[in-house]
PDB file of C-alpha atoms in Angstrom:
ATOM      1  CA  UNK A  97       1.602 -36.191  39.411  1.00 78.00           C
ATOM      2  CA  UNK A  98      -0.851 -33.383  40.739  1.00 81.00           C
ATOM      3  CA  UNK A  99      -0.303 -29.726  39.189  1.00 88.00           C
ATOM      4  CA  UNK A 100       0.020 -27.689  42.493  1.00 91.00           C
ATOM      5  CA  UNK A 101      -3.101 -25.037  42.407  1.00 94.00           C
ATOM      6  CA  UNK A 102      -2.540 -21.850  42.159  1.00 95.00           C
ATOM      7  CA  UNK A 103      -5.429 -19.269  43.481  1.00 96.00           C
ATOM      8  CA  UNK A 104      -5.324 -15.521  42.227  1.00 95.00           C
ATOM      9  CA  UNK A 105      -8.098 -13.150  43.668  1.00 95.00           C
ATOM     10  CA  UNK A 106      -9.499  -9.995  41.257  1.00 95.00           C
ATOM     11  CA  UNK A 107     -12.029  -7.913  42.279  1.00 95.00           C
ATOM     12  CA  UNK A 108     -14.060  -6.478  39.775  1.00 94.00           C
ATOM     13  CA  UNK A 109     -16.573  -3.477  40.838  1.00 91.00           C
ATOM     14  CA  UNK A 110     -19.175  -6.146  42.008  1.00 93.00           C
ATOM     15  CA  UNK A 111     -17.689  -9.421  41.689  1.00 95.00           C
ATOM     16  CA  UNK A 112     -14.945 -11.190  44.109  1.00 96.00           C
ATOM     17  CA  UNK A 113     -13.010 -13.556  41.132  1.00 97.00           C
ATOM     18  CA  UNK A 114     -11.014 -16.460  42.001  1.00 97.00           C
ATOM     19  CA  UNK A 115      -8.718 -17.295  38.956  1.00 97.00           C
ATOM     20  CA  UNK A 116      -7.619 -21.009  39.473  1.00 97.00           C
ATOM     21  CA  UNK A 117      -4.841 -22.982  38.281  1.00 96.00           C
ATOM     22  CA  UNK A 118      -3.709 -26.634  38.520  1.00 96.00           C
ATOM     23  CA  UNK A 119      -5.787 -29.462  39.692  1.00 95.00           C
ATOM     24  CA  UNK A 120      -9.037 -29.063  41.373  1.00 95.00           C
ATOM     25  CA  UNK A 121      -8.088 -31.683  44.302  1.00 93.00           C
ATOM     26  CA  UNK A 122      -7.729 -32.950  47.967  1.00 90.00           C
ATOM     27  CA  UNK A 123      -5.018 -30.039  47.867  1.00 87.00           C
ATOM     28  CA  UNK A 124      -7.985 -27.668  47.013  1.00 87.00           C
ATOM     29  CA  UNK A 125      -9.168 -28.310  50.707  1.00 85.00           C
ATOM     30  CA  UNK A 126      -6.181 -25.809  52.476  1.00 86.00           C
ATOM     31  CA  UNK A 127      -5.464 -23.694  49.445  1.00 90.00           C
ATOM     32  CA  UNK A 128      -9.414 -22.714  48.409  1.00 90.00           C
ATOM     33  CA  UNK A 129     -11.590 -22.949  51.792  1.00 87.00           C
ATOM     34  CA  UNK A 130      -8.300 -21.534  53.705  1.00 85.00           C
ATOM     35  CA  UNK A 131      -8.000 -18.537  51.323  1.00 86.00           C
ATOM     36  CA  UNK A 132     -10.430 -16.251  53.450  1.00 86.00           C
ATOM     37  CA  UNK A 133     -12.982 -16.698  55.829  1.00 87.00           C
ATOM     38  CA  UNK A 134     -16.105 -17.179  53.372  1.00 88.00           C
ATOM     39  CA  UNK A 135     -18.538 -17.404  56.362  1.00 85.00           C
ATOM     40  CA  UNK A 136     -17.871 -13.775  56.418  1.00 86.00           C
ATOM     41  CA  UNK A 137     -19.276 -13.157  53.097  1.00 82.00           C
ATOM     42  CA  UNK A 138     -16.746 -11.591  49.912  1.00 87.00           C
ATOM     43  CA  UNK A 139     -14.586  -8.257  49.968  1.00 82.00           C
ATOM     44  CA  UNK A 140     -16.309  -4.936  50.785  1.00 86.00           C
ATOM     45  CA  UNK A 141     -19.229  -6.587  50.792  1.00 84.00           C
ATOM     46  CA  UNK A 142     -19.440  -7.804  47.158  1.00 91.00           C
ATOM     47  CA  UNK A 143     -22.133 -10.058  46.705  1.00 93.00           C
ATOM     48  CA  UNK A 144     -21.517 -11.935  43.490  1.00 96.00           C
ATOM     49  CA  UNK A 145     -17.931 -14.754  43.775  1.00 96.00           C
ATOM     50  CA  UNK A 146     -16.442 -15.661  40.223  1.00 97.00           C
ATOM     51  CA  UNK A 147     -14.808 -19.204  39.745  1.00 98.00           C
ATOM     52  CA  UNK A 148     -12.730 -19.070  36.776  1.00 98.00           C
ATOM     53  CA  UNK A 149     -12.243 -22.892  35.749  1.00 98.00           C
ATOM     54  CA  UNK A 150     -10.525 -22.450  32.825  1.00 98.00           C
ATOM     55  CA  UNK A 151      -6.693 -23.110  34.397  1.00 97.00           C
ATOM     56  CA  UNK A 152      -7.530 -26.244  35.832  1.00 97.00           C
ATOM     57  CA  UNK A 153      -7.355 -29.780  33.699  1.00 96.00           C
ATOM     58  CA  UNK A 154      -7.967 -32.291  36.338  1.00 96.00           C
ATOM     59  CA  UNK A 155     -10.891 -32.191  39.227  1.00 97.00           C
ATOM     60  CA  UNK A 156     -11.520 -35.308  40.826  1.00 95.00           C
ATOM     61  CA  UNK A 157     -14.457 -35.792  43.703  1.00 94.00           C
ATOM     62  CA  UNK A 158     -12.555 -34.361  46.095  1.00 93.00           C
ATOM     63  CA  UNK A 159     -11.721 -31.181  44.285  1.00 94.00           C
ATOM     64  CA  UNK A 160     -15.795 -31.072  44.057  1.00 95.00           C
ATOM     65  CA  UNK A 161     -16.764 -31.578  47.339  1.00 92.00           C
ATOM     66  CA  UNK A 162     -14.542 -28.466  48.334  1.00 92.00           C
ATOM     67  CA  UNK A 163     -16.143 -26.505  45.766  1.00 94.00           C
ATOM     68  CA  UNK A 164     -19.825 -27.379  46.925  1.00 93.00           C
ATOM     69  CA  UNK A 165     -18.104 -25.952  50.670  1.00 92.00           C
ATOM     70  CA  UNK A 166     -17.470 -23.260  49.029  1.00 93.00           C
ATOM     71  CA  UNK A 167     -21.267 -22.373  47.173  1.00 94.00           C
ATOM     72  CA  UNK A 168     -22.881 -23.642  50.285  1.00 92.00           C
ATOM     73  CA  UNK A 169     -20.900 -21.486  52.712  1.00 92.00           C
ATOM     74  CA  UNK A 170     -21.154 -18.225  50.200  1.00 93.00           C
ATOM     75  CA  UNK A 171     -24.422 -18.989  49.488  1.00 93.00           C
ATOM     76  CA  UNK A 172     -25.392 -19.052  53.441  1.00 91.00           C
ATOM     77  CA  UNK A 173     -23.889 -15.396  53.934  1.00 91.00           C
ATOM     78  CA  UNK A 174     -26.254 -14.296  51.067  1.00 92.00           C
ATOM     79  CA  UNK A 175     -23.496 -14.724  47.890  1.00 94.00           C
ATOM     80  CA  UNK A 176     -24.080 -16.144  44.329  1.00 95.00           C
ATOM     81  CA  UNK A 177     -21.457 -17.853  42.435  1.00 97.00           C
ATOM     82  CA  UNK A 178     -20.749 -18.262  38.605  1.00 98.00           C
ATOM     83  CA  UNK A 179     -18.320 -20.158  37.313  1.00 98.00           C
ATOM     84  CA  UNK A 180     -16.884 -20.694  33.713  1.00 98.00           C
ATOM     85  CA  UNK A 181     -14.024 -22.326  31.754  1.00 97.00           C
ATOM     86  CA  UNK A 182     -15.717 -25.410  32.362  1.00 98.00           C
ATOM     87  CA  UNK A 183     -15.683 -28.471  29.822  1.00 97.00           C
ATOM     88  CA  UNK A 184     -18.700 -30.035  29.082  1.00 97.00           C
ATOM     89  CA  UNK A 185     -17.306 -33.176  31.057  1.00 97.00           C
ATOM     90  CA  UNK A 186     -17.129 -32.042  34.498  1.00 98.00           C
ATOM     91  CA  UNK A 187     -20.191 -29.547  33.790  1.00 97.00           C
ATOM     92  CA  UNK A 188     -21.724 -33.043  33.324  1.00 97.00           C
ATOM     93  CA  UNK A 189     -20.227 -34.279  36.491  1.00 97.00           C
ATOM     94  CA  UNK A 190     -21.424 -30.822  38.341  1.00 96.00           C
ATOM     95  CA  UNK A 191     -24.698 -31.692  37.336  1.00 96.00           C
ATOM     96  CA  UNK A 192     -24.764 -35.252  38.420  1.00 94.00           C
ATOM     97  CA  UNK A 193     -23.994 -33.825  42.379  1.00 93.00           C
ATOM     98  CA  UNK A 194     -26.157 -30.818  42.019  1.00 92.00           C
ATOM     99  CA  UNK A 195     -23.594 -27.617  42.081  1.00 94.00           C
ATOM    100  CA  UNK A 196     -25.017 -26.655  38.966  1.00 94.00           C
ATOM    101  CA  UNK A 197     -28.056 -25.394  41.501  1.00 91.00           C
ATOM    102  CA  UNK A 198     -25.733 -23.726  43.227  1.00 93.00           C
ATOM    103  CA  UNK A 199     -23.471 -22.450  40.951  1.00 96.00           C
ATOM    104  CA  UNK A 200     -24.176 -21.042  37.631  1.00 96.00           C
ATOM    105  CA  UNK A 201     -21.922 -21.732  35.014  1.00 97.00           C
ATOM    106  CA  UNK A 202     -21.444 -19.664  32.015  1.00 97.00           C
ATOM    107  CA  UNK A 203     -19.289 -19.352  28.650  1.00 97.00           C
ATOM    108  CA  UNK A 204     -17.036 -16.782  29.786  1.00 97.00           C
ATOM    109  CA  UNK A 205     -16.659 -14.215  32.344  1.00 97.00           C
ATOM    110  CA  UNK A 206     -18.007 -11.369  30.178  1.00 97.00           C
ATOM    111  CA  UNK A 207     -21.217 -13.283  30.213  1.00 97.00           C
ATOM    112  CA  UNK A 208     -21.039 -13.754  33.490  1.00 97.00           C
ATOM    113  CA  UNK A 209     -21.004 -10.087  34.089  1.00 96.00           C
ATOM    114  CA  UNK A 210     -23.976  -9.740  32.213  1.00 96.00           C
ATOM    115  CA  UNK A 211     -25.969 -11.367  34.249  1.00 95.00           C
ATOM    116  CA  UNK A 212     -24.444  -9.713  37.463  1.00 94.00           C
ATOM    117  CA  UNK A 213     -25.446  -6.413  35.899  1.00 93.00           C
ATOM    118  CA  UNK A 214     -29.168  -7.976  35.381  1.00 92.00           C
ATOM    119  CA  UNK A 215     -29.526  -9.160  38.475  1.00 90.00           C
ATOM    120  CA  UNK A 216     -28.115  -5.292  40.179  1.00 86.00           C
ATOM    121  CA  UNK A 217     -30.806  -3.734  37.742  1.00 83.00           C
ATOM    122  CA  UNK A 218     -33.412  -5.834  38.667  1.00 75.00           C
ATOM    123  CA  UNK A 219     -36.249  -4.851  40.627  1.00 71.00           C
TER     124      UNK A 219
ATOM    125  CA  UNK E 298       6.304 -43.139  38.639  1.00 61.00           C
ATOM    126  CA  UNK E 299       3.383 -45.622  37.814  1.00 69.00           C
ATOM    127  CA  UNK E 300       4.846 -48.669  36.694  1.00 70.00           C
ATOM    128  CA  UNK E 301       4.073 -51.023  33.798  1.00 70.00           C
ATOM    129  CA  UNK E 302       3.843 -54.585  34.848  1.00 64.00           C
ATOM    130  CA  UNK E 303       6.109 -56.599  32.287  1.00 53.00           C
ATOM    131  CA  UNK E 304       4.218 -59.390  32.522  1.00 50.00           C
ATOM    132  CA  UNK E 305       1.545 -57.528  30.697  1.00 46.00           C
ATOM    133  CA  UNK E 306       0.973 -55.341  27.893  1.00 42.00           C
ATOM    134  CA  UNK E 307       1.498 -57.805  24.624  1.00 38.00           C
ATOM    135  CA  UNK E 308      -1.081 -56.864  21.921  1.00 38.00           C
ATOM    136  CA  UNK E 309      -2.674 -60.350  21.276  1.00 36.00           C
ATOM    137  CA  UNK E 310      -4.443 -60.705  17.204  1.00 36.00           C
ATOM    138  CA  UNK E 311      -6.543 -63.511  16.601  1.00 36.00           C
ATOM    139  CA  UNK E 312      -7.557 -64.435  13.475  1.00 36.00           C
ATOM    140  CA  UNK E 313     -10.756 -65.331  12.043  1.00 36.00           C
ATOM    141  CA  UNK E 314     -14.006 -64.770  14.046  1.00 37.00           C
ATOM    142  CA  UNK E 315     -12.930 -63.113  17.612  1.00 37.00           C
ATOM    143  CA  UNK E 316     -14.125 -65.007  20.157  1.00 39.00           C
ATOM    144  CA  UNK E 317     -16.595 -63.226  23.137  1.00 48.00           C
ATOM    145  CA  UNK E 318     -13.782 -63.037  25.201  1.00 60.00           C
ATOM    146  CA  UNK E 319     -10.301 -62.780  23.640  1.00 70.00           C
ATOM    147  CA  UNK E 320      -8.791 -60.337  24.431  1.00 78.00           C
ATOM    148  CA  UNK E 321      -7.166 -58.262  22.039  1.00 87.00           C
ATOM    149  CA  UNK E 322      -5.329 -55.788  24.663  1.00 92.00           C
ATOM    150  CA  UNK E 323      -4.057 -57.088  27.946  1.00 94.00           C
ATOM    151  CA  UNK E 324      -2.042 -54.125  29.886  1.00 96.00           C
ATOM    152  CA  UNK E 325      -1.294 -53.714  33.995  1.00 96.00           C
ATOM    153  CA  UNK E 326      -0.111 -50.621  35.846  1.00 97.00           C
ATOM    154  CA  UNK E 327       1.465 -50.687  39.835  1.00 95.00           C
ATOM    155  CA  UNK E 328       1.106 -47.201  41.340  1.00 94.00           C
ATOM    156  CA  UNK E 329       1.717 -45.982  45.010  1.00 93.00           C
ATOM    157  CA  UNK E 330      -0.960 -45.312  47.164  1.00 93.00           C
ATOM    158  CA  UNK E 331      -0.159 -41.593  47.324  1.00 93.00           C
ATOM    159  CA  UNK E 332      -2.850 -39.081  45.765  1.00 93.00           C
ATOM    160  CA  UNK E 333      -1.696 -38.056  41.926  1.00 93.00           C
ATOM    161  CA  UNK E 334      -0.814 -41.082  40.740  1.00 94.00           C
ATOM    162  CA  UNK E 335      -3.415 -42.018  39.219  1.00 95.00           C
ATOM    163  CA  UNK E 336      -3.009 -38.522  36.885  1.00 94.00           C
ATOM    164  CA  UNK E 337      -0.344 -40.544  35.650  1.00 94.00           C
ATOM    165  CA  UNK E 338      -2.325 -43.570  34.720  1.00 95.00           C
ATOM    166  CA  UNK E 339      -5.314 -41.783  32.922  1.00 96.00           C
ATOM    167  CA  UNK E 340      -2.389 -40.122  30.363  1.00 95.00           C
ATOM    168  CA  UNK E 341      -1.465 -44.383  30.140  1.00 95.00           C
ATOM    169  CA  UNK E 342      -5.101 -45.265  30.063  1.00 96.00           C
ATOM    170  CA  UNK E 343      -5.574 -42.475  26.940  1.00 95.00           C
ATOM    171  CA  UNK E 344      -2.476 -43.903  25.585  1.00 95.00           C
ATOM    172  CA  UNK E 345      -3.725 -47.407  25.433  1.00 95.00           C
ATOM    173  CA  UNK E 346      -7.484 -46.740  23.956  1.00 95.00           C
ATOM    174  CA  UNK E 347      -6.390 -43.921  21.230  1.00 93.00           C
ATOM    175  CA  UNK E 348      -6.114 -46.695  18.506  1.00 92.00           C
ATOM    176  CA  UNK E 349      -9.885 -47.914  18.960  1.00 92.00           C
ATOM    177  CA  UNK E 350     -10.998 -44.581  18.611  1.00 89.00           C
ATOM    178  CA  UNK E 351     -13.221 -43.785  21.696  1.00 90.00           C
ATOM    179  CA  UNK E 352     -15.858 -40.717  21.890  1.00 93.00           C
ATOM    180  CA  UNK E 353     -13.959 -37.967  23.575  1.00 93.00           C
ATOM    181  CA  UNK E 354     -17.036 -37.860  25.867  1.00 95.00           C
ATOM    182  CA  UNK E 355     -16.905 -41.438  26.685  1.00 96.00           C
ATOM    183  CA  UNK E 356     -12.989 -41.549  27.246  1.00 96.00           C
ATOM    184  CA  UNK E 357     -13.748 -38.755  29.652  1.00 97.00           C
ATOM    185  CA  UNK E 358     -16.285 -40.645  31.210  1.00 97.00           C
ATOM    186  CA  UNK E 359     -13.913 -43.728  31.499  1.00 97.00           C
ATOM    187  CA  UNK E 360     -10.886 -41.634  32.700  1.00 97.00           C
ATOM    188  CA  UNK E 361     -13.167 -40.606  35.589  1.00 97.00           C
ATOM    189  CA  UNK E 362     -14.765 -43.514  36.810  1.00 97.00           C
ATOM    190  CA  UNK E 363     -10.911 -45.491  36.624  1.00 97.00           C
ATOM    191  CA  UNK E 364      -9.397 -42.450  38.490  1.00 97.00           C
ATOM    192  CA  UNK E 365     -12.112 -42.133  41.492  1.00 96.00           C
ATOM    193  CA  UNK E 366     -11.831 -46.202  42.023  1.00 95.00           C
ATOM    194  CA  UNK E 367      -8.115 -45.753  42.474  1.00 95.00           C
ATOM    195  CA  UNK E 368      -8.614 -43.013  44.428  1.00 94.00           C
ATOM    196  CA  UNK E 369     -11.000 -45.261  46.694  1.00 92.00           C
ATOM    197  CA  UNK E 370      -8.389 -47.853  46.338  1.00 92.00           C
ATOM    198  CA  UNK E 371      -5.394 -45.514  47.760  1.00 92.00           C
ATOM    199  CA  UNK E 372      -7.099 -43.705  50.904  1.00 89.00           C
ATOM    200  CA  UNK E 373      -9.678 -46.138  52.082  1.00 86.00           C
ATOM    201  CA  UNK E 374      -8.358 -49.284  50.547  1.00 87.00           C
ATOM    202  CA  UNK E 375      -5.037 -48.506  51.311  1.00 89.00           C
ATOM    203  CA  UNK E 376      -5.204 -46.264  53.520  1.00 88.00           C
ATOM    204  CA  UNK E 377      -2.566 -43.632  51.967  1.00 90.00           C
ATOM    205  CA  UNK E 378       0.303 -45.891  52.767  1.00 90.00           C
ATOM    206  CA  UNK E 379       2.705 -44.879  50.082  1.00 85.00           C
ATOM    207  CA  UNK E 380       3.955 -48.661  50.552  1.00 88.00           C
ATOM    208  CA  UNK E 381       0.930 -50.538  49.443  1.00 90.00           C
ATOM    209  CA  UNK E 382       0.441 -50.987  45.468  1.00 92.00           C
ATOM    210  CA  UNK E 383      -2.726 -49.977  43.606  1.00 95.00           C
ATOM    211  CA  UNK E 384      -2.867 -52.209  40.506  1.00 95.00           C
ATOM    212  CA  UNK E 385      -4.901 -51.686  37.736  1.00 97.00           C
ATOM    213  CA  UNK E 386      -5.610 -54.498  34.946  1.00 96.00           C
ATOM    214  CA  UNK E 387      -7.146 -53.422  31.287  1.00 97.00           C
ATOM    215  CA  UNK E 388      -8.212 -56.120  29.425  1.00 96.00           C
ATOM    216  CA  UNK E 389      -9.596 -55.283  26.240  1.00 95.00           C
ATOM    217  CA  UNK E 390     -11.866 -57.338  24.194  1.00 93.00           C
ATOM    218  CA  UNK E 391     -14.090 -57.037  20.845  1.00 92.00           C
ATOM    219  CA  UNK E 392     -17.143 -55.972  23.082  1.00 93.00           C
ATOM    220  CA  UNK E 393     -15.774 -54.366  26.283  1.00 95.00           C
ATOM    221  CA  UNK E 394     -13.279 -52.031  27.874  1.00 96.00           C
ATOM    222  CA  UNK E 395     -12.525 -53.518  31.237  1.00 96.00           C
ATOM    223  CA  UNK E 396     -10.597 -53.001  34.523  1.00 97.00           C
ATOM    224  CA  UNK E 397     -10.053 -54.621  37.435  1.00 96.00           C
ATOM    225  CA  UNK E 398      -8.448 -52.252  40.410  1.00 96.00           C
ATOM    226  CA  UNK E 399      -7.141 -53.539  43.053  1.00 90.00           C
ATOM    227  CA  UNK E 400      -6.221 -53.393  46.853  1.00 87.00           C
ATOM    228  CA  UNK E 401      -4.486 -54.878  50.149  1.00 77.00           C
ATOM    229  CA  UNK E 402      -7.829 -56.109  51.663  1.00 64.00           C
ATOM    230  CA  UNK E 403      -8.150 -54.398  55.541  1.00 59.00           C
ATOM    231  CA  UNK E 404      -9.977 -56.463  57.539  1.00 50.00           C
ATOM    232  CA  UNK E 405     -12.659 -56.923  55.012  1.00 48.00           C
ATOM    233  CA  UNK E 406     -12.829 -53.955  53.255  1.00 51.00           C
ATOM    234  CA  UNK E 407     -16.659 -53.500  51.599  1.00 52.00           C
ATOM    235  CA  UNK E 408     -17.682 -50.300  49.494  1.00 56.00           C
ATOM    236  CA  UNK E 409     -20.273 -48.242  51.400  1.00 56.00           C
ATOM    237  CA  UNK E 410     -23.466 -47.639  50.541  1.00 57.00           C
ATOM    238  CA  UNK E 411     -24.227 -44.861  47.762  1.00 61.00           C
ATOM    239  CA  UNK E 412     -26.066 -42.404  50.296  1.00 63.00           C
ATOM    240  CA  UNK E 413     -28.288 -39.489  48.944  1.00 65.00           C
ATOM    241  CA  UNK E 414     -26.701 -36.365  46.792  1.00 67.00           C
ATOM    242  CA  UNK E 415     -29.168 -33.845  49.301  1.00 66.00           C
ATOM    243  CA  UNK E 416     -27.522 -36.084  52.414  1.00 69.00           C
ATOM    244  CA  UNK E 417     -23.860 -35.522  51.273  1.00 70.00           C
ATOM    245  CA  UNK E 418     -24.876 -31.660  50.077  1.00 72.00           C
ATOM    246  CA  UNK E 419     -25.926 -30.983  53.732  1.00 68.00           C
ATOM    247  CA  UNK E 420     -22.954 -32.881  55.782  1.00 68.00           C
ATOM    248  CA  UNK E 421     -20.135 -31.181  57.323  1.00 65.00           C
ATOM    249  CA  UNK E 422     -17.270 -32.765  54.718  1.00 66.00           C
ATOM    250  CA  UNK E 423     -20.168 -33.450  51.605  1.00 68.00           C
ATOM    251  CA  UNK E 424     -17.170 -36.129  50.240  1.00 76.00           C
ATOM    252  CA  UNK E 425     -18.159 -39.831  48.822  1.00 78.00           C
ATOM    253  CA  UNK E 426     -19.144 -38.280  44.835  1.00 89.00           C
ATOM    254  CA  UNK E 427     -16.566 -41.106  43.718  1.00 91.00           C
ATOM    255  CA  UNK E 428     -18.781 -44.293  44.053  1.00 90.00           C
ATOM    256  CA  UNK E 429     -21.613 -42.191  42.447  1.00 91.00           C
ATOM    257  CA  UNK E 430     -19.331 -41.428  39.676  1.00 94.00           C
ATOM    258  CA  UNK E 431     -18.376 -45.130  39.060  1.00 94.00           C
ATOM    259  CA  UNK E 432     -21.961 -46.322  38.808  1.00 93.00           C
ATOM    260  CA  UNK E 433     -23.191 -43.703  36.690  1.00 94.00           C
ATOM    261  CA  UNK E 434     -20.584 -43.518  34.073  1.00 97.00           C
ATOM    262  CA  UNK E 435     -19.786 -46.866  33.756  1.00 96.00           C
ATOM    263  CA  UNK E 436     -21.560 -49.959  32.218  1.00 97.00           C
ATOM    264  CA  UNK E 437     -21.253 -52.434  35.127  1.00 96.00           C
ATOM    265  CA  UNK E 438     -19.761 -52.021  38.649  1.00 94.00           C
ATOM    266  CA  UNK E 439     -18.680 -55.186  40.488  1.00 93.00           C
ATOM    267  CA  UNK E 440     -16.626 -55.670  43.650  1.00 90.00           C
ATOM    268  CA  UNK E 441     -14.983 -58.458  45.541  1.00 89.00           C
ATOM    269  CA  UNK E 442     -12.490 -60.069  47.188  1.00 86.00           C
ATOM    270  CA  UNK E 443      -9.716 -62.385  45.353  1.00 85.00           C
ATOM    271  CA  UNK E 444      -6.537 -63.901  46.687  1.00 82.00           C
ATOM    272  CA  UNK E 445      -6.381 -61.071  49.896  1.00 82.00           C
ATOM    273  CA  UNK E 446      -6.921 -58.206  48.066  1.00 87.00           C
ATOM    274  CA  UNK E 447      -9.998 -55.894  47.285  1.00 90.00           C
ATOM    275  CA  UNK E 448     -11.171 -55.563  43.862  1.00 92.00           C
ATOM    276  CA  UNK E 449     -13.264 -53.077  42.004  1.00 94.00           C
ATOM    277  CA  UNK E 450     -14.458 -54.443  38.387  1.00 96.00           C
ATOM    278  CA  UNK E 451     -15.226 -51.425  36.259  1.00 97.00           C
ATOM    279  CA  UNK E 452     -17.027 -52.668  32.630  1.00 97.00           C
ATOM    280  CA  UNK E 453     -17.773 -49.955  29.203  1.00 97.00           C
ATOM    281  CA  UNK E 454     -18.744 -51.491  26.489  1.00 95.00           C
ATOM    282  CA  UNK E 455     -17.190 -50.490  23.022  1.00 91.00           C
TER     283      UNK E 455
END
């Protein structure tokens, strides 16, 4: 049966990060775009969200199409996402529906604050 | 609980030259039409295929496709009543991994058409990845109707 799905938020000094755990599913709907009012943009006006995949063993295409709600609503009020912790199985299956245009996945989330740092410094 | 079907499931060895279509593994699964379920069957489906030694990639590839045409099967097939069966054949044979889903049959039930990725990116609920899924990871999709119920014919070769 499905692994309820947990949702943690950290904020990091630029980054809103959403820790997930369970299954990426129809539950996903309620529990992820219900979580805050993402039309509104992140917390204190972060502009950088962090998916953390690595907590979640089962996505079907209904855990995807809430996570493309997600990117396309953050990326409307002017926010990037990353994600990582994700196996080369659904990155494949990211790919195939386009989130990885959207969404940048990396190794980890040290990496991932790499490139937030880059992006800050950048010109 | 998804449930074995008794009828099914006897490991059949033939000797000599295997013939095109013998099968040498013949299982069938009854679920409810209630979301999670099929979780259940993919741990089965693993189960069943560990001894013929699969990529990882392509079992992954196979778990998917089999879960999103049960998932079809349970909401639009059946229409999330808990009370109608999904059932789900494996047959395998020397060349092929394949399985046959099936459901009650509303009123002639056909699959949609596979719309555009940039169509479902820009709608209000972007859902409807499953079918796309299917196609692509598969080796042959087939549908059809067979004694009142719905069928979806899902096809890897080995």
């Amino acid at each position: 049966m499905e692994s309820p799905l947990r949702i943690t938020k950290r904020l990091t000094e630029h980054a809103l990060v959403l820790d997930l755990q369970g299954d990426l599913s129809k539950q996903a709907e309620e529990k992820l775009i219900a979580l805050q009012d993402w039309e509104q943009g992140l917390d204190q006006g972060r502009l950088f969200a962090v998916i953390n995949l690595t907590g979640v063993p089962y996505i079907n295409s209904m855990g995807i199409a809430v996570l493309i709600r997600l990117v396309r609503t953050l990326a409307k009020s002017g926010c990037q996402t990353f994600a990582y912790g994700v196996t080369p199985h659904y990155q494949k299956l990211f790919r195939m529906v386009g989130l990885t245009g959207y969404m940048m996945i990396y190794p980890d989330e040290y990496s991932i604050m790499q490139r937030i740092e880059g992006l800050r410094e950048a010109p | 609980m998804i449930i074995p079907n008794p009828g099914h499931g006897r490991r059949v060895r033939r000797e000599g030259k295997a013939m095109d279509a013998a099968p040498i593994i013949n299982k069938e699964w009854v679920m409810p039409s209630q979301f999670g379920y099929e979780k259940d069957l993919l741990r089965e489906i693993g189960s069943v295929l560990a001894p013929f030694s699969p990529l990882e990639a392509r079992l992954e590839d196979i778990k998917t496709a089999v879960s999103e045409a049960c998932l079809n099967a349970m909401e639009h097939g059946n229409r999330l009543d808990a009370a109608c069966p999904v059932t789900v054949q494996l047959k395998i044979d020397e060349a092929v991994y394949h399985f046959r889903i099936y459901n009650e049959d509303h009123a002639g039930l056909t699959l949609p058409g596979d719309t555009a990725p940039a169509d479902k990116w820009n709608a209000e609920e972007p859902r409807g990845w499953g079918l796309m899924f299917i196609r692509s990871l598969s080796d042959r999709f087939e549908f059809g109707h067979c004694h009142g119920k719905f069928y979806v014919d899902i096809t890897f070769n080995r």
